[in-house]
Amino acid sequence: MDARGLAGLLAPVLPARGVITDPTQLRTYSCDGLALYKVTPALVVIPETAEQVAAVVRACAEHDIPFVARGSGTGLSGGALPHADGVLIVLSRMRAVLEIDRANQRAVVEPGVINLQLSALTRPEGYYFAPDPSSQQVCSIGGNVAENSGGAHCLKYGFTTGHVAGLELVTPAGELITLGGKAPDAPGYDLLGVVCGSEGTLGVATRVTVRLTRTPEAVETLLAGFPDTDSAGRAVSAVISAGVVPAAIEMMDALAIEAAEAAVACGYPQGAGAVLIVELDGPAAEVRHQFEQVTGMCEAAGATEIRIAADDAQRALFWKGRKSAFAAVGRISPDYIVQDGVIPRTALGPALRRIEQLASERGVRVANVFHAGDGNLHPLVLFDDAVPGEAERAEDVSGAIIDLCIELGGSITGEHGVGSDKAKHMPKMFTEDDLDTMQLLRCAFDPTSISNPGKIFPTPRLCGEVPRRAHAADGAHPLVEAGLADAF
């Protein structure tokens, strides 16, 4: 039986309008936030309960049919790109906040709950959910878990994995299991940590227990304009080396500012070559003292203008330009690629100059908007797909930026995941033994590779090898042969 054949089998266990087979409707699910790649799924199902998800996955496992889980579809690395012969499991109807446990600073939510909605719901009680991807108005917490998403405030508060205490997971065999819970830590192997950031290759999260963070006593935000990215970078280095840990330090270059102004009229300093948004939070006395330090450091680095948010409305306007930057680029370019790489913070200046050179050599433009505090770059490579060869040149620049991140001692991804977009870059960071070891871990969960296949790992690899359990005829695994691991 193929995926389309599952439609009749699954219809009785799913809610009304929970099975989509119409070709036109199927095409609406053909990509996630990385619209460069499109694949129409063979079948889309929209369950409302964990038991329904488990029933779908069991059917896929029984008939060896691949499946892909998807939340809001805001991912930027093709992590939720459908499989042409597979089932797309859309979790957007699972949006219940099941419990808010104020005493334990925990909330239990379904995977389709929108990131910002959880903070809005808990803020009146003095709490919020700290991970804040730029798409937090629409992205789902299940997707945050799958991609281990970050956001502007992860400089101080860390990525999603640090805010997940427990998961209910449907394994690729269709079993419903629980990892972790409300307790601060669990004995044994950190399987919860393994699943967070596994990009849907180890199963489907159907319930998430998250840690809630206490809202800070005070928040101060400044917007500083600089003549160029070098001077803004000097301010960032000065702040961090002084031992100050802001909640966020965000940088935008001139092209990103131009796009944001065109989209949301955020009123950033005119003529600035770069802007920084620096936010401090915590006890009022500490924030007041550190804010004076940061302001002085920006002035010393060459800031031409510094604005301090007088109230929440002005703070929101500062952030509006930054948070809208990705979408805003559509105002100045018909197409663009959002890249995601990490470099050591001290290499910001050389990295930005090299990116500008790469773009100039290939005749495309790059707008930079990024988390400067932790060196997490988000170059936006602009192109016009209607111009022959321009998309290819943009992809070439995008790949060269990843090479640059590795060359500078960084990583191919900071918070967007590897997905299908950057799987080909994995061998640049990891050896064959490294990748084999990752595959061994995956095989423990998904021996037939039906859970989000084609993501993270480069394919074809080893002449088309797919993850599977080892057989005696295969001979010993290199790590086993070297005495570094045991076969299972």
Coordinates of C-alpha atoms in Angstrom, one line a residue:
M1 CA 0.0 0.0 0.0
D2 CA 1.2 3.5 -0.8
A3 CA 0.6 6.7 1.1
R4 CA -2.5 7.6 -0.9
G5 CA -3.9 4.2 -0.1
L6 CA -3.8 5.1 3.6
A7 CA -6.5 7.8 3.1
G8 CA -9.4 5.3 3.4
L9 CA -7.7 3.4 6.2
L10 CA -7.1 6.6 8.3
A11 CA -10.4 8.5 7.6
P12 CA -12.4 6.6 10.3
V13 CA -9.8 7.4 13.0
L14 CA -9.4 11.1 12.1
P15 CA -11.8 14.0 12.6
A16 CA -13.9 15.5 9.8
R17 CA -11.7 17.2 7.2
G18 CA -8.8 15.5 8.8
V19 CA -7.6 13.7 5.6
I20 CA -6.7 15.8 2.5
T21 CA -6.3 14.1 -0.9
D22 CA -7.3 16.9 -3.3
P23 CA -4.3 17.8 -5.4
T24 CA -4.9 21.5 -5.2
Q25 CA -5.1 21.4 -1.4
L26 CA -2.1 19.2 -1.1
R27 CA 0.0 21.8 -3.0
T28 CA -0.7 24.4 -0.3
Y29 CA 1.5 22.2 2.0
S30 CA 4.4 21.9 -0.5
C31 CA 6.9 23.9 1.5
D32 CA 7.7 25.4 4.9
G33 CA 9.3 28.8 5.4
L34 CA 12.1 27.9 2.9
A35 CA 10.0 28.3 -0.2
L36 CA 13.0 27.7 -2.5
Y37 CA 12.2 23.9 -2.2
K38 CA 8.8 22.5 -2.9
V39 CA 7.5 18.9 -2.7
T40 CA 3.8 18.1 -2.9
P41 CA 3.0 15.4 -0.2
A42 CA 1.1 12.3 -1.3
L43 CA -1.3 12.7 1.7
V44 CA -2.0 15.3 4.4
V45 CA -3.6 14.3 7.7
I46 CA -4.7 16.8 10.4
P47 CA -5.1 14.9 13.7
E48 CA -6.6 16.5 16.9
T49 CA -5.2 14.1 19.5
A50 CA -2.0 12.2 20.4
E51 CA -3.8 8.9 19.9
Q52 CA -4.8 9.9 16.3
V53 CA -1.1 10.9 15.6
A54 CA 0.0 7.5 17.0
A55 CA -2.6 5.7 14.7
V56 CA -1.3 7.6 11.7
V57 CA 2.3 6.7 12.5
R58 CA 1.5 3.1 13.2
A59 CA -0.1 2.8 9.8
C60 CA 2.9 4.4 8.2
A61 CA 5.2 2.0 10.0
E62 CA 3.2 -1.0 9.1
H63 CA 3.3 -0.1 5.4
D64 CA 6.8 1.4 5.4
I65 CA 5.6 4.8 4.3
P66 CA 7.6 7.9 5.3
F67 CA 6.0 10.7 7.3
V68 CA 6.8 14.3 8.1
A69 CA 5.4 16.3 11.0
R70 CA 4.6 20.0 10.6
G71 CA 3.4 22.7 12.9
S72 CA 3.0 26.2 11.5
G73 CA 5.4 25.7 8.7
T74 CA 7.7 28.6 9.6
G75 CA 10.9 26.7 9.6
L76 CA 13.7 28.2 7.4
S77 CA 15.8 25.1 6.6
G78 CA 13.3 22.9 4.9
G79 CA 12.9 20.7 8.0
A80 CA 9.2 20.3 7.4
L81 CA 9.6 19.8 3.6
P82 CA 7.1 17.0 2.7
H83 CA 8.0 13.6 1.2
A84 CA 6.5 13.1 -2.3
D85 CA 5.6 9.5 -1.4
G86 CA 4.8 10.2 2.2
V87 CA 2.2 11.5 4.7
L88 CA 2.4 15.0 6.1
I89 CA 1.1 15.1 9.7
V90 CA -0.1 18.7 10.3
L91 CA -0.4 19.5 14.0
S92 CA -2.1 22.9 13.8
R93 CA -5.3 21.7 15.4
M94 CA -3.5 20.5 18.5
R95 CA -3.4 24.0 20.2
A96 CA -4.6 23.4 23.7
V97 CA -2.7 24.8 26.7
L98 CA -3.4 21.8 29.0
E99 CA -2.0 23.1 32.3
I100 CA -0.3 26.1 33.8
D101 CA 1.4 25.0 37.0
R102 CA 2.5 28.3 38.6
A103 CA 3.9 26.7 41.7
N104 CA 6.3 24.6 39.7
Q105 CA 6.9 27.2 36.9
R106 CA 5.7 24.7 34.3
A107 CA 3.1 24.7 31.5
V108 CA 1.9 21.7 29.6
V109 CA 0.9 22.4 26.0
E110 CA 0.1 20.6 22.8
P111 CA 2.6 21.0 19.9
G112 CA 0.5 23.4 17.8
V113 CA 0.3 26.1 20.6
I114 CA 1.8 29.4 19.2
N115 CA 4.9 30.6 21.0
L116 CA 3.8 34.1 21.7
Q117 CA 0.3 33.0 22.9
L118 CA 1.8 31.0 25.8
S119 CA 3.7 34.1 27.0
A120 CA 0.6 36.3 26.6
L121 CA -1.4 33.7 28.6
T122 CA 1.1 33.5 31.5
R123 CA 2.4 37.0 31.7
P124 CA -0.5 38.3 33.8
E125 CA 0.7 35.7 36.4
G126 CA 4.3 37.0 36.2
Y127 CA 5.7 34.4 33.8
Y128 CA 6.6 33.9 30.2
F129 CA 8.1 31.4 27.8
A130 CA 11.7 32.7 27.1
P131 CA 12.6 31.3 23.6
D132 CA 11.4 33.9 21.2
P133 CA 12.1 33.2 17.5
S134 CA 11.4 36.1 15.2
S135 CA 8.4 34.2 14.0
Q136 CA 7.0 33.8 17.5
Q137 CA 3.7 35.4 16.5
V138 CA 3.0 32.4 14.3
C139 CA 5.5 29.6 15.0
S140 CA 4.4 26.6 17.1
I141 CA 6.1 25.3 20.2
G142 CA 6.3 21.8 18.7
G143 CA 8.4 23.2 15.9
N144 CA 10.5 25.1 18.4
V145 CA 11.3 21.8 20.0
A146 CA 12.0 20.0 16.8
E147 CA 14.5 22.7 15.6
N148 CA 15.7 23.8 19.1
S149 CA 14.8 27.3 18.0
G150 CA 16.4 30.4 19.5
G151 CA 15.6 34.0 19.2
A152 CA 16.9 37.4 20.3
H153 CA 16.8 36.7 24.0
C154 CA 18.6 33.4 23.9
L155 CA 21.9 35.2 24.5
K156 CA 20.9 35.3 28.1
Y157 CA 18.2 32.6 28.5
G158 CA 19.4 29.9 26.1
F159 CA 17.7 27.9 23.4
T160 CA 14.5 25.9 23.5
T161 CA 16.2 22.7 24.9
G162 CA 16.9 24.5 28.1
H163 CA 13.2 25.3 28.6
V164 CA 11.7 21.9 27.9
A165 CA 11.3 19.6 30.9
G166 CA 9.2 16.8 29.4
L167 CA 7.8 15.5 26.2
E168 CA 5.1 13.0 25.1
L169 CA 6.4 11.5 21.9
V170 CA 5.0 9.2 19.2
T171 CA 7.9 7.1 18.2
P172 CA 8.4 6.1 14.5
A173 CA 6.9 2.7 15.5
G174 CA 3.7 4.5 16.6
E175 CA 4.3 4.0 20.4
L176 CA 3.3 6.8 22.7
I177 CA 6.1 7.4 25.2
T178 CA 7.0 10.0 27.8
L179 CA 10.4 11.6 28.3
G180 CA 11.1 13.7 31.4
G181 CA 8.3 15.5 33.2
K182 CA 7.9 18.5 35.6
A183 CA 11.0 17.5 37.7
P184 CA 14.2 19.6 37.1
D185 CA 16.2 16.6 36.0
A186 CA 15.6 12.9 35.3
P187 CA 18.0 10.0 35.9
G188 CA 19.5 8.0 33.1
Y189 CA 20.4 9.1 29.6
D190 CA 19.3 12.5 28.5
L191 CA 16.9 11.3 25.8
L192 CA 14.9 14.5 26.2
G193 CA 18.0 16.4 25.1
V194 CA 18.5 14.0 22.2
V195 CA 15.0 14.6 20.9
C196 CA 15.1 18.4 21.2
G197 CA 16.6 19.7 18.0
S198 CA 16.4 16.3 16.2
E199 CA 14.3 17.9 13.5
G200 CA 11.5 15.4 13.5
T201 CA 13.8 12.4 12.7
L202 CA 13.1 10.6 16.0
G203 CA 9.3 10.9 16.3
V204 CA 6.5 13.4 16.7
A205 CA 6.0 15.4 19.9
T206 CA 2.4 15.5 21.0
R207 CA 2.7 17.2 24.4
V208 CA 5.4 19.5 25.7
T209 CA 6.1 20.4 29.3
V210 CA 7.9 23.7 29.3
R211 CA 9.7 25.8 31.9
L212 CA 8.2 29.2 32.5
T213 CA 10.5 32.1 33.3
R214 CA 9.7 34.8 35.8
T215 CA 9.2 38.2 34.2
P216 CA 12.0 40.5 35.1
E217 CA 11.6 43.4 37.6
A218 CA 13.0 45.9 35.1
V219 CA 13.6 46.1 31.3
E220 CA 15.6 48.8 29.5
T221 CA 16.1 49.0 25.7
L222 CA 18.3 51.2 23.6
L223 CA 18.6 51.7 19.9
A224 CA 22.0 52.9 18.7
G225 CA 22.9 54.0 15.2
F226 CA 26.5 53.6 13.9
P227 CA 28.3 54.7 10.8
D228 CA 29.1 51.0 9.8
T229 CA 29.0 47.5 11.1
D230 CA 32.6 47.6 12.3
S231 CA 31.9 50.3 14.9
A232 CA 28.7 48.5 15.9
G233 CA 30.7 45.3 16.2
R234 CA 33.2 47.1 18.5
A235 CA 30.4 48.1 20.8
V236 CA 29.2 44.5 21.0
S237 CA 32.7 43.2 21.9
A238 CA 33.1 45.9 24.5
V239 CA 29.8 45.0 26.2
I240 CA 30.4 41.3 26.3
S241 CA 34.1 41.6 27.4
A242 CA 33.0 43.9 30.2
G243 CA 31.0 40.9 31.7
V244 CA 27.6 42.4 30.9
V245 CA 25.1 39.8 29.7
P246 CA 22.3 41.6 28.0
A247 CA 19.0 39.9 27.3
A248 CA 19.6 40.7 23.7
I249 CA 22.0 42.4 21.3
E250 CA 20.8 42.6 17.8
M251 CA 22.4 44.1 14.7
M252 CA 21.1 45.2 11.4
D253 CA 23.1 46.6 8.5
A254 CA 22.1 49.4 6.1
L255 CA 20.3 47.1 3.6
A256 CA 18.3 45.4 6.4
I257 CA 17.4 48.8 7.8
E258 CA 16.2 50.0 4.4
A259 CA 13.9 46.9 4.1
A260 CA 12.5 47.3 7.6
E261 CA 11.7 51.0 7.0
A262 CA 10.0 50.2 3.8
A263 CA 7.8 47.6 5.5
V264 CA 7.0 48.9 8.9
A265 CA 8.3 52.5 9.1
C266 CA 10.2 51.8 12.3
G267 CA 12.0 55.2 12.3
Y268 CA 15.5 53.9 12.8
P269 CA 18.3 56.6 12.6
Q270 CA 18.5 58.0 9.1
G271 CA 21.7 57.3 7.2
A272 CA 22.9 54.7 9.7
G273 CA 25.3 52.0 8.4
A274 CA 24.2 49.8 11.2
V275 CA 22.0 49.8 14.2
L276 CA 22.2 47.9 17.5
I277 CA 19.2 47.0 19.7
V278 CA 20.5 46.3 23.2
E279 CA 18.1 45.1 25.9
L280 CA 18.9 44.5 29.6
D281 CA 16.6 43.0 32.1
G282 CA 16.7 41.8 35.7
P283 CA 16.7 43.5 39.1
A284 CA 16.1 47.3 38.7
A285 CA 19.3 48.5 40.4
E286 CA 21.5 46.1 38.3
V287 CA 19.8 47.0 35.0
R288 CA 20.1 50.7 35.8
H289 CA 23.9 50.4 36.5
Q290 CA 24.6 48.2 33.5
F291 CA 22.5 50.3 31.2
E292 CA 24.7 53.3 31.9
Q293 CA 27.8 51.1 31.1
V294 CA 26.3 49.9 27.8
T295 CA 25.4 53.4 26.7
G296 CA 28.9 54.6 27.4
M297 CA 30.4 51.7 25.4
C298 CA 28.2 52.5 22.4
E299 CA 29.3 56.1 22.5
A300 CA 32.9 55.1 22.8
A301 CA 32.6 52.8 19.8
G302 CA 31.3 55.6 17.6
A303 CA 27.5 55.6 17.9
T304 CA 26.1 58.6 16.1
E305 CA 22.7 58.4 17.8
I306 CA 21.4 56.6 20.9
R307 CA 17.7 56.4 21.7
I308 CA 16.3 54.9 24.9
A309 CA 12.8 53.4 24.9
A310 CA 10.7 55.6 27.2
D311 CA 7.9 53.0 27.5
D312 CA 6.6 49.7 26.2
A313 CA 5.2 51.2 23.1
Q314 CA 8.5 52.7 22.0
R315 CA 10.3 49.4 22.9
A316 CA 7.8 47.5 20.7
L317 CA 8.6 49.9 17.8
F318 CA 12.3 49.3 18.2
W319 CA 11.7 45.6 18.1
K320 CA 9.1 45.8 15.3
G321 CA 11.8 46.7 12.8
R322 CA 14.0 43.9 13.8
K323 CA 11.3 41.2 14.2
S324 CA 9.9 42.1 10.7
A325 CA 13.2 42.2 9.0
F326 CA 13.0 38.8 7.3
A327 CA 9.6 39.4 5.8
A328 CA 10.5 43.0 5.1
V329 CA 13.2 42.1 2.7
G330 CA 10.4 41.1 0.3
R331 CA 9.9 44.8 -0.1
I332 CA 13.3 45.3 -1.7
S333 CA 13.8 42.0 -3.5
P334 CA 11.4 39.5 -5.2
D335 CA 13.3 36.5 -3.8
Y336 CA 15.8 35.8 -1.0
I337 CA 17.5 33.1 0.9
V338 CA 17.7 33.3 4.7
Q339 CA 21.0 31.8 5.8
D340 CA 21.8 30.8 9.3
G341 CA 25.4 30.2 10.6
V342 CA 27.4 30.9 13.7
I343 CA 30.8 32.4 14.1
P344 CA 32.9 33.4 17.1
R345 CA 31.7 36.8 18.3
T346 CA 35.1 38.3 17.9
A347 CA 35.1 37.5 14.1
L348 CA 32.0 39.6 13.4
G349 CA 33.9 42.4 11.6
P350 CA 36.0 40.1 9.2
A351 CA 33.0 37.9 8.6
L352 CA 30.7 40.8 7.5
R353 CA 33.4 42.2 5.2
R354 CA 34.0 38.8 3.6
I355 CA 30.2 38.3 3.1
E356 CA 30.1 41.7 1.3
Q357 CA 33.0 40.7 -0.9
L358 CA 31.3 37.3 -1.7
A359 CA 28.1 39.1 -2.7
S360 CA 29.9 41.7 -4.8
E361 CA 31.9 39.0 -6.7
R362 CA 28.7 37.2 -7.7
G363 CA 26.6 40.3 -8.4
V364 CA 23.9 39.8 -5.7
R365 CA 23.1 41.8 -2.6
V366 CA 23.2 40.5 1.0
A367 CA 21.3 42.1 3.9
N368 CA 22.5 41.3 7.4
V369 CA 20.3 41.1 10.4
F370 CA 21.5 38.9 13.3
H371 CA 22.0 38.0 16.9
A372 CA 25.3 39.8 17.4
G373 CA 25.7 38.9 21.0
D374 CA 26.2 35.2 20.3
G375 CA 27.6 35.5 16.8
N376 CA 24.5 34.0 15.1
L377 CA 24.4 35.4 11.6
H378 CA 21.3 35.6 9.4
P379 CA 22.5 36.9 6.0
L380 CA 19.6 37.4 3.6
V381 CA 20.8 36.7 0.1
L382 CA 18.6 38.7 -2.3
F383 CA 17.9 37.7 -5.9
D384 CA 15.4 37.7 -8.6
D385 CA 14.3 34.3 -9.8
A386 CA 13.1 35.8 -13.1
V387 CA 16.7 36.8 -14.0
P388 CA 18.5 33.8 -15.5
G389 CA 21.3 32.5 -13.3
E390 CA 20.6 34.8 -10.4
A391 CA 19.1 32.1 -8.2
E392 CA 22.1 29.9 -8.8
R393 CA 24.5 32.8 -7.9
A394 CA 22.5 33.5 -4.7
E395 CA 22.7 29.8 -3.7
D396 CA 26.4 29.9 -4.4
V397 CA 26.9 32.9 -2.1
S398 CA 24.7 31.2 0.5
G399 CA 26.9 28.1 0.5
A400 CA 30.1 30.2 0.5
I401 CA 28.8 31.9 3.7
I402 CA 28.4 28.5 5.4
D403 CA 32.0 27.7 4.3
L404 CA 33.1 30.9 5.8
C405 CA 31.4 30.2 9.2
I406 CA 33.2 26.8 9.3
E407 CA 36.5 28.4 8.3
L408 CA 36.2 30.9 11.2
G409 CA 35.5 28.1 13.7
G410 CA 31.7 28.4 13.8
S411 CA 28.8 26.2 12.7
I412 CA 26.5 25.6 9.8
T413 CA 23.5 26.4 11.8
G414 CA 22.6 28.4 14.9
E415 CA 18.9 28.0 15.4
H416 CA 17.2 27.2 12.1
G417 CA 18.3 23.5 11.9
V418 CA 20.0 21.6 9.1
G419 CA 16.8 20.4 7.4
S420 CA 17.0 19.5 3.8
D421 CA 18.8 22.8 3.0
K422 CA 22.1 22.2 4.7
A423 CA 22.3 18.4 4.9
K424 CA 24.9 18.6 2.1
H425 CA 27.2 20.7 4.3
M426 CA 27.2 18.3 7.2
P427 CA 30.4 16.4 5.9
K428 CA 32.2 19.7 6.1
M429 CA 31.8 19.8 9.8
F430 CA 31.7 16.1 10.7
T431 CA 33.7 13.0 9.7
E432 CA 32.2 9.9 8.3
D433 CA 32.6 8.3 11.8
D434 CA 30.8 11.3 13.3
L435 CA 27.9 10.9 10.9
D436 CA 27.8 7.1 11.3
T437 CA 27.5 7.6 15.1
M438 CA 24.6 10.0 14.6
Q439 CA 23.0 7.4 12.3
L440 CA 23.4 4.7 15.0
L441 CA 21.5 6.9 17.4
R442 CA 18.8 7.6 14.9
C443 CA 18.5 3.9 14.2
A444 CA 17.7 3.2 17.8
F445 CA 14.5 5.3 17.3
D446 CA 13.8 4.8 13.6
P447 CA 15.5 1.7 12.2
T448 CA 13.6 2.0 8.8
S449 CA 14.2 5.7 8.4
I450 CA 10.5 6.7 7.9
S451 CA 10.5 9.7 10.3
N452 CA 11.2 12.8 8.3
P453 CA 13.7 11.1 5.9
G454 CA 16.1 13.2 3.8
K455 CA 16.8 15.7 6.6
I456 CA 20.0 16.4 8.5
F457 CA 22.0 13.6 6.8
P458 CA 23.5 14.1 3.4
T459 CA 22.1 11.8 0.7
P460 CA 23.2 9.9 -1.1
R461 CA 25.8 8.9 1.4
L462 CA 28.0 5.8 1.2
C463 CA 26.5 5.0 -2.2
G464 CA 22.9 5.6 -1.2
E465 CA 23.1 4.1 2.2
V466 CA 20.0 4.7 4.3
P467 CA 19.9 4.4 8.1
R468 CA 19.1 0.9 9.2
R469 CA 20.1 -1.7 11.8
A470 CA 23.4 -3.3 11.2
H471 CA 23.6 -7.0 10.0
A472 CA 26.3 -9.5 10.6
A473 CA 27.1 -9.4 6.9
D474 CA 27.9 -5.7 7.1
G475 CA 31.0 -6.3 9.2
A476 CA 31.9 -4.3 12.2
H477 CA 31.1 -0.6 12.4
P478 CA 34.3 1.5 12.4
L479 CA 33.6 2.8 16.0
V480 CA 32.9 -0.7 17.2
E481 CA 36.0 -2.0 15.5
A482 CA 38.0 0.7 17.2
G483 CA 36.6 -0.3 20.6
L484 CA 34.9 3.1 21.0
A485 CA 31.3 1.8 20.9
D486 CA 29.2 -1.3 21.3
A487 CA 26.8 -2.5 18.6
F488 CA 23.1 -2.8 19.5

